[in-house]
């Protein structure tokens, strides 16, 4: 794109926002309905683009992208009127007669940076929140998922308001140009490295930012308490590792923590599940997404090239550079200081770390940056409470993986290095809204003790007021309490 078009596009969006049309309920609902129609009309085109960019099967594409967007848009469409309404705020009786309210208002012109691993849902799901809140929007798709980027750029203008919602394609140069502009809100999904760049650029204009990043999401396996359910657990671990985009997901399991004497059983169980999911020759499976590009293929291959890491491989490890294929791979106790255990993997490699006692998993996780999500398989209620109270993460899921992502009533987001802010459902609306405090008061009665000149009576009055001692205030006002 011509970089001059960036300035022109932003100017159009600012002019549109200034007219106030995006604030109306009618506009918001019209756009949400149009977005639903966009997805339904173009389902096959979306499947095609996702397969071209990432090798996603239509079932995976619907589960993780199309279905997510349709559900989210319908959820917002049915609730946006309620979300828009000011909500009552309690005002101290001291200020009677008065009333307060909290009024949501749109930020203005917002920028949404999209990640390549879920290039449709991570574009349209935040867009749903931005529209619901009444903003004008620029969506910047990832150039890495080229076909999905082209689909969004060509299709969104056919369905949505082109004066309020625009798609700008391009590479790093366009992203840099966008970050130089003044925005009212930036929503970014991607790596921690780029997230720091976005946050630094936003600081120039004190722009509020939501960062959906990632990190090393652990799975704790308390095998003693769930031994009878181990087959289900192994299936859910496999689904949470290789199911979402071949492990190229911020909520993918990054490593498993398990006690020593259960590790072989876990490995054997995962081997069986891998064969069940992807057959004897995973390279030929249509159910396993591929690595997105050569750079990521080389990075993942390098993680396994460390001799000590290579020696820890207990299943898989094969690659095909031409097909950008890396086999689902299990590693038992790779060195904890190796890159595979210090950097987010973002691929189909699964380290299994053994502990003498599963209680040690809490200290292990606490010694590392806060993850986006902790998965814990346990029936031990005491252990569950320990995990919740002694660790910090964006979220916790017990006895399953990833399903919290599609729960609109649960906030999704990270903490610390795994992210800043949250979205989904009403939380998306709130992420793209400013909550404005409004207080209405009449001219009578006037509260004289709030004004100089000061005296001891006014001090006692204010002490009573701040402690909500309204009976004491009444006594003072009636002259029944003498000054000290």
PDB file of C-alpha atoms in Angstrom, residues 236-470:
ATOM      1  CA  UNK A 236      -6.951 -33.495  25.793  1.00  0.00           C
ATOM      2  CA  UNK A 237      -3.221 -32.817  26.152  1.00  0.00           C
ATOM      3  CA  UNK A 238      -2.676 -33.860  22.534  1.00  0.00           C
ATOM      4  CA  UNK A 239      -5.599 -31.700  21.415  1.00  0.00           C
ATOM      5  CA  UNK A 240      -4.195 -28.765  23.379  1.00  0.00           C
ATOM      6  CA  UNK A 241      -0.765 -29.161  21.824  1.00  0.00           C
ATOM      7  CA  UNK A 242      -1.162 -30.188  18.190  1.00  0.00           C
ATOM      8  CA  UNK A 243      -4.842 -29.426  17.621  1.00  0.00           C
ATOM      9  CA  UNK A 244      -4.611 -25.633  17.337  1.00  0.00           C
ATOM     10  CA  UNK A 245      -2.561 -24.844  14.226  1.00  0.00           C
ATOM     11  CA  UNK A 246       0.069 -27.553  14.856  1.00  0.00           C
ATOM     12  CA  UNK A 247       1.018 -25.975  18.165  1.00  0.00           C
ATOM     13  CA  UNK A 248       1.362 -22.496  16.645  1.00  0.00           C
ATOM     14  CA  UNK A 249      -0.984 -20.898  19.157  1.00  0.00           C
ATOM     15  CA  UNK A 250      -0.473 -18.690  22.192  1.00  0.00           C
ATOM     16  CA  UNK A 251      -2.733 -20.991  24.245  1.00  0.00           C
ATOM     17  CA  UNK A 252      -1.095 -24.194  23.068  1.00  0.00           C
ATOM     18  CA  UNK A 253       0.485 -26.368  25.775  1.00  0.00           C
ATOM     19  CA  UNK A 254       4.181 -25.514  25.842  1.00  0.00           C
ATOM     20  CA  UNK A 255       5.366 -28.212  28.256  1.00  0.00           C
ATOM     21  CA  UNK A 256       3.990 -30.835  30.654  1.00  0.00           C
ATOM     22  CA  UNK A 257       4.959 -31.286  34.307  1.00  0.00           C
ATOM     23  CA  UNK A 258       4.492 -34.826  35.646  1.00  0.00           C
ATOM     24  CA  UNK A 259       5.902 -37.016  38.410  1.00  0.00           C
ATOM     25  CA  UNK A 260       8.823 -39.338  37.494  1.00  0.00           C
ATOM     26  CA  UNK A 261       6.972 -42.593  37.887  1.00  0.00           C
ATOM     27  CA  UNK A 262       4.155 -41.551  35.536  1.00  0.00           C
ATOM     28  CA  UNK A 263       6.243 -40.154  32.683  1.00  0.00           C
ATOM     29  CA  UNK A 264       6.564 -43.376  30.670  1.00  0.00           C
ATOM     30  CA  UNK A 265       2.841 -44.028  30.934  1.00  0.00           C
ATOM     31  CA  UNK A 266       2.149 -40.484  29.710  1.00  0.00           C
ATOM     32  CA  UNK A 267       4.572 -40.856  26.798  1.00  0.00           C
ATOM     33  CA  UNK A 268       3.051 -44.191  25.736  1.00  0.00           C
ATOM     34  CA  UNK A 269      -0.447 -42.694  25.988  1.00  0.00           C
ATOM     35  CA  UNK A 270       0.518 -39.676  23.875  1.00  0.00           C
ATOM     36  CA  UNK A 271       2.168 -41.890  21.261  1.00  0.00           C
ATOM     37  CA  UNK A 272      -1.061 -43.837  20.857  1.00  0.00           C
ATOM     38  CA  UNK A 273      -3.129 -40.649  20.610  1.00  0.00           C
ATOM     39  CA  UNK A 274      -0.767 -39.127  18.028  1.00  0.00           C
ATOM     40  CA  UNK A 275      -1.139 -42.246  15.878  1.00  0.00           C
ATOM     41  CA  UNK A 276      -4.922 -42.151  16.340  1.00  0.00           C
ATOM     42  CA  UNK A 277      -5.150 -38.455  15.429  1.00  0.00           C
ATOM     43  CA  UNK A 278      -2.631 -38.300  12.582  1.00  0.00           C
ATOM     44  CA  UNK A 279      -2.002 -41.908  11.507  1.00  0.00           C
ATOM     45  CA  UNK A 280       1.264 -43.808  11.152  1.00  0.00           C
ATOM     46  CA  UNK A 281       2.536 -41.173   8.723  1.00  0.00           C
ATOM     47  CA  UNK A 282       1.629 -37.725  10.146  1.00  0.00           C
ATOM     48  CA  UNK A 283       3.355 -36.074   7.183  1.00  0.00           C
ATOM     49  CA  UNK A 284       0.507 -37.325   4.993  1.00  0.00           C
ATOM     50  CA  UNK A 285      -2.273 -36.383   7.416  1.00  0.00           C
ATOM     51  CA  UNK A 286      -4.863 -33.821   6.320  1.00  0.00           C
ATOM     52  CA  UNK A 287      -5.674 -33.143   9.989  1.00  0.00           C
ATOM     53  CA  UNK A 288      -2.337 -31.564  10.932  1.00  0.00           C
ATOM     54  CA  UNK A 289      -1.700 -27.946   9.978  1.00  0.00           C
ATOM     55  CA  UNK A 290       1.709 -27.089   8.581  1.00  0.00           C
ATOM     56  CA  UNK A 291       4.378 -24.695   9.801  1.00  0.00           C
ATOM     57  CA  UNK A 292       3.534 -21.252   8.475  1.00  0.00           C
ATOM     58  CA  UNK A 293       6.791 -20.428   6.663  1.00  0.00           C
ATOM     59  CA  UNK A 294      10.472 -21.233   6.233  1.00  0.00           C
ATOM     60  CA  UNK A 295      11.607 -18.876   9.012  1.00  0.00           C
ATOM     61  CA  UNK A 296       9.475 -20.633  11.596  1.00  0.00           C
ATOM     62  CA  UNK A 297      10.428 -24.045  10.230  1.00  0.00           C
ATOM     63  CA  UNK A 298      14.128 -23.168  10.589  1.00  0.00           C
ATOM     64  CA  UNK A 299      13.577 -21.795  14.093  1.00  0.00           C
ATOM     65  CA  UNK A 300      11.835 -24.957  15.281  1.00  0.00           C
ATOM     66  CA  UNK A 301      14.437 -27.157  13.595  1.00  0.00           C
ATOM     67  CA  UNK A 302      17.147 -25.204  15.388  1.00  0.00           C
ATOM     68  CA  UNK A 303      15.490 -25.868  18.736  1.00  0.00           C
ATOM     69  CA  UNK A 304      15.955 -29.586  18.127  1.00  0.00           C
ATOM     70  CA  UNK A 305      19.499 -29.265  16.764  1.00  0.00           C
ATOM     71  CA  UNK A 306      21.060 -28.762  20.203  1.00  0.00           C
ATOM     72  CA  UNK A 307      22.668 -32.193  20.881  1.00  0.00           C
ATOM     73  CA  UNK A 308      21.356 -32.348  24.451  1.00  0.00           C
ATOM     74  CA  UNK A 309      17.864 -31.483  23.238  1.00  0.00           C
ATOM     75  CA  UNK A 310      18.079 -33.996  20.379  1.00  0.00           C
ATOM     76  CA  UNK A 311      19.038 -36.717  22.849  1.00  0.00           C
ATOM     77  CA  UNK A 312      15.863 -36.016  24.817  1.00  0.00           C
ATOM     78  CA  UNK A 313      13.542 -36.844  21.885  1.00  0.00           C
ATOM     79  CA  UNK A 314      11.459 -39.922  22.713  1.00  0.00           C
ATOM     80  CA  UNK A 315       8.991 -39.701  19.844  1.00  0.00           C
ATOM     81  CA  UNK A 316       8.956 -37.992  16.460  1.00  0.00           C
ATOM     82  CA  UNK A 317      11.551 -35.452  15.446  1.00  0.00           C
ATOM     83  CA  UNK A 318      11.327 -35.933  11.666  1.00  0.00           C
ATOM     84  CA  UNK A 319      11.009 -32.943   9.333  1.00  0.00           C
ATOM     85  CA  UNK A 320      10.371 -32.173   5.681  1.00  0.00           C
ATOM     86  CA  UNK A 321      11.683 -28.789   4.630  1.00  0.00           C
ATOM     87  CA  UNK A 322       9.903 -28.797   1.279  1.00  0.00           C
ATOM     88  CA  UNK A 323       6.501 -29.403   2.889  1.00  0.00           C
ATOM     89  CA  UNK A 324       7.263 -27.242   5.949  1.00  0.00           C
ATOM     90  CA  UNK A 325       6.395 -30.302   8.028  1.00  0.00           C
ATOM     91  CA  UNK A 326       7.594 -31.088  11.531  1.00  0.00           C
ATOM     92  CA  UNK A 327       6.317 -34.247  13.168  1.00  0.00           C
ATOM     93  CA  UNK A 328       4.527 -34.117  16.540  1.00  0.00           C
ATOM     94  CA  UNK A 329       7.498 -34.584  18.829  1.00  0.00           C
ATOM     95  CA  UNK A 330       7.880 -35.578  22.487  1.00  0.00           C
ATOM     96  CA  UNK A 331      10.982 -34.686  24.478  1.00  0.00           C
ATOM     97  CA  UNK A 332      11.740 -36.039  27.938  1.00  0.00           C
ATOM     98  CA  UNK A 333      13.621 -33.680  30.256  1.00  0.00           C
ATOM     99  CA  UNK A 334      15.458 -31.433  27.787  1.00  0.00           C
ATOM    100  CA  UNK A 335      17.916 -29.104  29.605  1.00  0.00           C
ATOM    101  CA  UNK A 336      15.993 -26.445  31.503  1.00  0.00           C
ATOM    102  CA  UNK A 337      18.407 -23.756  30.308  1.00  0.00           C
ATOM    103  CA  UNK A 338      18.048 -24.732  26.634  1.00  0.00           C
ATOM    104  CA  UNK A 339      16.170 -22.445  24.256  1.00  0.00           C
ATOM    105  CA  UNK A 340      13.306 -24.909  23.980  1.00  0.00           C
ATOM    106  CA  UNK A 341      12.646 -24.411  27.700  1.00  0.00           C
ATOM    107  CA  UNK A 342      13.305 -20.676  27.919  1.00  0.00           C
ATOM    108  CA  UNK A 343      11.511 -19.409  24.779  1.00  0.00           C
ATOM    109  CA  UNK A 344       7.936 -19.961  23.637  1.00  0.00           C
ATOM    110  CA  UNK A 345       7.990 -22.984  21.308  1.00  0.00           C
ATOM    111  CA  UNK A 346       5.060 -22.092  19.033  1.00  0.00           C
ATOM    112  CA  UNK A 347       5.193 -25.400  17.214  1.00  0.00           C
ATOM    113  CA  UNK A 348       4.632 -29.180  17.497  1.00  0.00           C
ATOM    114  CA  UNK A 349       7.423 -29.911  20.020  1.00  0.00           C
ATOM    115  CA  UNK A 350       6.277 -30.972  23.502  1.00  0.00           C
ATOM    116  CA  UNK A 351       8.802 -31.189  26.360  1.00  0.00           C
ATOM    117  CA  UNK A 352       7.826 -33.407  29.306  1.00  0.00           C
ATOM    118  CA  UNK A 353       9.506 -32.372  32.557  1.00  0.00           C
ATOM    119  CA  UNK A 354       9.549 -34.842  35.421  1.00  0.00           C
ATOM    120  CA  UNK A 355       9.332 -33.962  39.110  1.00  0.00           C
ATOM    121  CA  UNK A 356       9.665 -36.034  42.262  1.00  0.00           C
ATOM    122  CA  UNK A 357       6.403 -34.659  43.576  1.00  0.00           C
ATOM    123  CA  UNK A 358       3.733 -32.862  41.574  1.00  0.00           C
ATOM    124  CA  UNK A 359       3.571 -30.189  44.285  1.00  0.00           C
ATOM    125  CA  UNK A 360       6.928 -29.000  42.927  1.00  0.00           C
ATOM    126  CA  UNK A 361       5.108 -27.827  39.790  1.00  0.00           C
ATOM    127  CA  UNK A 362       3.920 -24.714  41.613  1.00  0.00           C
ATOM    128  CA  UNK A 363       7.459 -23.589  42.416  1.00  0.00           C
ATOM    129  CA  UNK A 364       8.573 -24.480  38.884  1.00  0.00           C
ATOM    130  CA  UNK A 365       5.908 -22.256  37.317  1.00  0.00           C
ATOM    131  CA  UNK A 366       6.461 -19.416  39.796  1.00  0.00           C
ATOM    132  CA  UNK A 367      10.171 -19.331  38.901  1.00  0.00           C
ATOM    133  CA  UNK A 368       9.312 -18.407  35.310  1.00  0.00           C
ATOM    134  CA  UNK A 369       7.429 -15.537  33.624  1.00  0.00           C
ATOM    135  CA  UNK A 370       3.666 -15.556  34.158  1.00  0.00           C
ATOM    136  CA  UNK A 371       1.994 -17.687  31.477  1.00  0.00           C
ATOM    137  CA  UNK A 372      -1.094 -16.867  29.446  1.00  0.00           C
ATOM    138  CA  UNK A 373      -2.847 -19.944  30.819  1.00  0.00           C
ATOM    139  CA  UNK A 374      -2.097 -22.828  33.185  1.00  0.00           C
ATOM    140  CA  UNK A 375      -3.683 -26.181  32.417  1.00  0.00           C
ATOM    141  CA  UNK A 376      -3.981 -28.516  35.395  1.00  0.00           C
ATOM    142  CA  UNK A 377      -5.284 -32.066  35.332  1.00  0.00           C
ATOM    143  CA  UNK A 378      -6.218 -33.002  38.867  1.00  0.00           C
ATOM    144  CA  UNK A 379      -9.141 -34.101  41.004  1.00  0.00           C
ATOM    145  CA  UNK A 380      -7.429 -32.912  44.166  1.00  0.00           C
ATOM    146  CA  UNK A 381      -9.414 -29.898  45.395  1.00  0.00           C
ATOM    147  CA  UNK A 382      -6.680 -28.822  47.805  1.00  0.00           C
ATOM    148  CA  UNK A 383      -4.137 -28.848  44.983  1.00  0.00           C
ATOM    149  CA  UNK A 384      -6.523 -26.843  42.800  1.00  0.00           C
ATOM    150  CA  UNK A 385      -6.728 -24.161  45.474  1.00  0.00           C
ATOM    151  CA  UNK A 386      -2.931 -24.092  45.734  1.00  0.00           C
ATOM    152  CA  UNK A 387      -2.600 -23.554  41.995  1.00  0.00           C
ATOM    153  CA  UNK A 388      -5.152 -20.742  42.045  1.00  0.00           C
ATOM    154  CA  UNK A 389      -3.723 -18.940  45.075  1.00  0.00           C
ATOM    155  CA  UNK A 390       0.023 -19.553  44.674  1.00  0.00           C
ATOM    156  CA  UNK A 391       0.488 -18.961  40.934  1.00  0.00           C
ATOM    157  CA  UNK A 392      -0.339 -16.061  38.606  1.00  0.00           C
ATOM    158  CA  UNK A 393      -1.457 -16.465  35.006  1.00  0.00           C
ATOM    159  CA  UNK A 394      -3.901 -15.009  32.512  1.00  0.00           C
ATOM    160  CA  UNK A 395      -6.244 -17.918  33.178  1.00  0.00           C
ATOM    161  CA  UNK A 396      -6.454 -21.416  34.618  1.00  0.00           C
ATOM    162  CA  UNK A 397      -8.240 -24.395  33.069  1.00  0.00           C
ATOM    163  CA  UNK A 398      -8.768 -27.558  35.086  1.00  0.00           C
ATOM    164  CA  UNK A 399      -9.012 -30.935  33.339  1.00  0.00           C
ATOM    165  CA  UNK A 400      -9.202 -29.624  29.781  1.00  0.00           C
ATOM    166  CA  UNK A 401      -7.392 -27.321  27.358  1.00  0.00           C
ATOM    167  CA  UNK A 402      -8.240 -24.226  25.308  1.00  0.00           C
ATOM    168  CA  UNK A 403     -12.025 -24.281  25.795  1.00  0.00           C
ATOM    169  CA  UNK A 404     -11.927 -21.121  27.920  1.00  0.00           C
ATOM    170  CA  UNK A 405     -11.066 -19.217  24.720  1.00  0.00           C
ATOM    171  CA  UNK A 406     -14.586 -19.622  23.341  1.00  0.00           C
ATOM    172  CA  UNK A 407     -16.435 -18.756  26.559  1.00  0.00           C
ATOM    173  CA  UNK A 408     -17.808 -15.243  26.050  1.00  0.00           C
ATOM    174  CA  UNK A 409     -18.570 -14.741  29.738  1.00  0.00           C
ATOM    175  CA  UNK A 410     -14.928 -15.349  30.693  1.00  0.00           C
ATOM    176  CA  UNK A 411     -12.266 -12.679  30.074  1.00  0.00           C
ATOM    177  CA  UNK A 412      -9.385 -13.773  27.867  1.00  0.00           C
ATOM    178  CA  UNK A 413      -5.995 -12.130  28.295  1.00  0.00           C
ATOM    179  CA  UNK A 414      -2.591 -12.369  29.886  1.00  0.00           C
ATOM    180  CA  UNK A 415      -0.734 -10.910  32.813  1.00  0.00           C
ATOM    181  CA  UNK A 416       2.843  -9.691  33.041  1.00  0.00           C
ATOM    182  CA  UNK A 417       4.821 -10.806  29.996  1.00  0.00           C
ATOM    183  CA  UNK A 418       1.870 -12.804  28.651  1.00  0.00           C
ATOM    184  CA  UNK A 419      -0.256  -9.756  27.975  1.00  0.00           C
ATOM    185  CA  UNK A 420      -2.036  -6.616  29.036  1.00  0.00           C
ATOM    186  CA  UNK A 421      -5.832  -6.282  29.050  1.00  0.00           C
ATOM    187  CA  UNK A 422      -8.573  -8.743  28.130  1.00  0.00           C
ATOM    188  CA  UNK A 423     -11.405  -9.292  25.673  1.00  0.00           C
ATOM    189  CA  UNK A 424     -14.266 -11.608  24.520  1.00  0.00           C
ATOM    190  CA  UNK A 425     -17.956 -10.920  24.979  1.00  0.00           C
ATOM    191  CA  UNK A 426     -18.684  -7.904  27.151  1.00  0.00           C
ATOM    192  CA  UNK A 427     -14.985  -7.695  27.964  1.00  0.00           C
ATOM    193  CA  UNK A 428     -14.349  -6.839  24.295  1.00  0.00           C
ATOM    194  CA  UNK A 429     -16.925  -4.055  24.504  1.00  0.00           C
ATOM    195  CA  UNK A 430     -15.243  -2.741  27.652  1.00  0.00           C
ATOM    196  CA  UNK A 431     -11.774  -3.014  26.096  1.00  0.00           C
ATOM    197  CA  UNK A 432     -12.810  -0.647  23.300  1.00  0.00           C
ATOM    198  CA  UNK A 433     -14.806   1.700  25.551  1.00  0.00           C
ATOM    199  CA  UNK A 434     -14.007   4.459  27.997  1.00  0.00           C
ATOM    200  CA  UNK A 435     -16.227   4.354  31.074  1.00  0.00           C
ATOM    201  CA  UNK A 436     -17.118   7.952  31.770  1.00  0.00           C
ATOM    202  CA  UNK A 437     -18.231   8.932  35.273  1.00  0.00           C
ATOM    203  CA  UNK A 438     -21.253  11.263  35.328  1.00  0.00           C
ATOM    204  CA  UNK A 439     -22.737  12.922  38.431  1.00  0.00           C
ATOM    205  CA  UNK A 440     -25.929  15.020  38.480  1.00  0.00           C
ATOM    206  CA  UNK A 441     -26.671  17.280  41.470  1.00  0.00           C
ATOM    207  CA  UNK A 442     -29.162  20.012  42.278  1.00  0.00           C
ATOM    208  CA  UNK A 443     -28.388  23.446  43.697  1.00  0.00           C
ATOM    209  CA  UNK A 444     -30.156  22.817  47.008  1.00  0.00           C
ATOM    210  CA  UNK A 445     -29.241  21.971  49.692  1.00  0.00           C
ATOM    211  CA  UNK A 446     -25.740  23.388  49.932  1.00  0.00           C
ATOM    212  CA  UNK A 447     -23.177  21.733  52.219  1.00  0.00           C
ATOM    213  CA  UNK A 448     -21.461  24.668  53.896  1.00  0.00           C
ATOM    214  CA  UNK A 449     -18.843  22.687  55.899  1.00  0.00           C
ATOM    215  CA  UNK A 450     -17.049  21.866  52.633  1.00  0.00           C
ATOM    216  CA  UNK A 451     -16.050  25.552  52.321  1.00  0.00           C
ATOM    217  CA  UNK A 452     -13.674  27.839  54.332  1.00  0.00           C
ATOM    218  CA  UNK A 453     -13.254  29.417  56.772  1.00  0.00           C
ATOM    219  CA  UNK A 454     -12.355  26.257  58.669  1.00  0.00           C
ATOM    220  CA  UNK A 455     -13.309  25.511  62.277  1.00  0.00           C
ATOM    221  CA  UNK A 456     -13.567  22.480  64.548  1.00  0.00           C
ATOM    222  CA  UNK A 457     -17.250  21.996  63.812  1.00  0.00           C
ATOM    223  CA  UNK A 458     -16.477  21.592  60.090  1.00  0.00           C
ATOM    224  CA  UNK A 459     -13.717  19.106  60.897  1.00  0.00           C
ATOM    225  CA  UNK A 460     -16.084  16.966  62.962  1.00  0.00           C
ATOM    226  CA  UNK A 461     -18.720  17.252  60.231  1.00  0.00           C
ATOM    227  CA  UNK A 462     -16.276  16.028  57.562  1.00  0.00           C
ATOM    228  CA  UNK A 463     -15.075  13.190  59.784  1.00  0.00           C
ATOM    229  CA  UNK A 464     -18.659  12.059  60.215  1.00  0.00           C
ATOM    230  CA  UNK A 465     -19.294  12.424  56.493  1.00  0.00           C
ATOM    231  CA  UNK A 466     -16.294  10.346  55.430  1.00  0.00           C
ATOM    232  CA  UNK A 467     -17.188   7.640  57.946  1.00  0.00           C
ATOM    233  CA  UNK A 468     -20.807   7.651  56.675  1.00  0.00           C
ATOM    234  CA  UNK A 469     -22.063   8.617  60.148  1.00  0.00           C
ATOM    235  CA  UNK A 470     -25.208  10.293  58.851  1.00  0.00           C
TER     236      UNK A 470
END
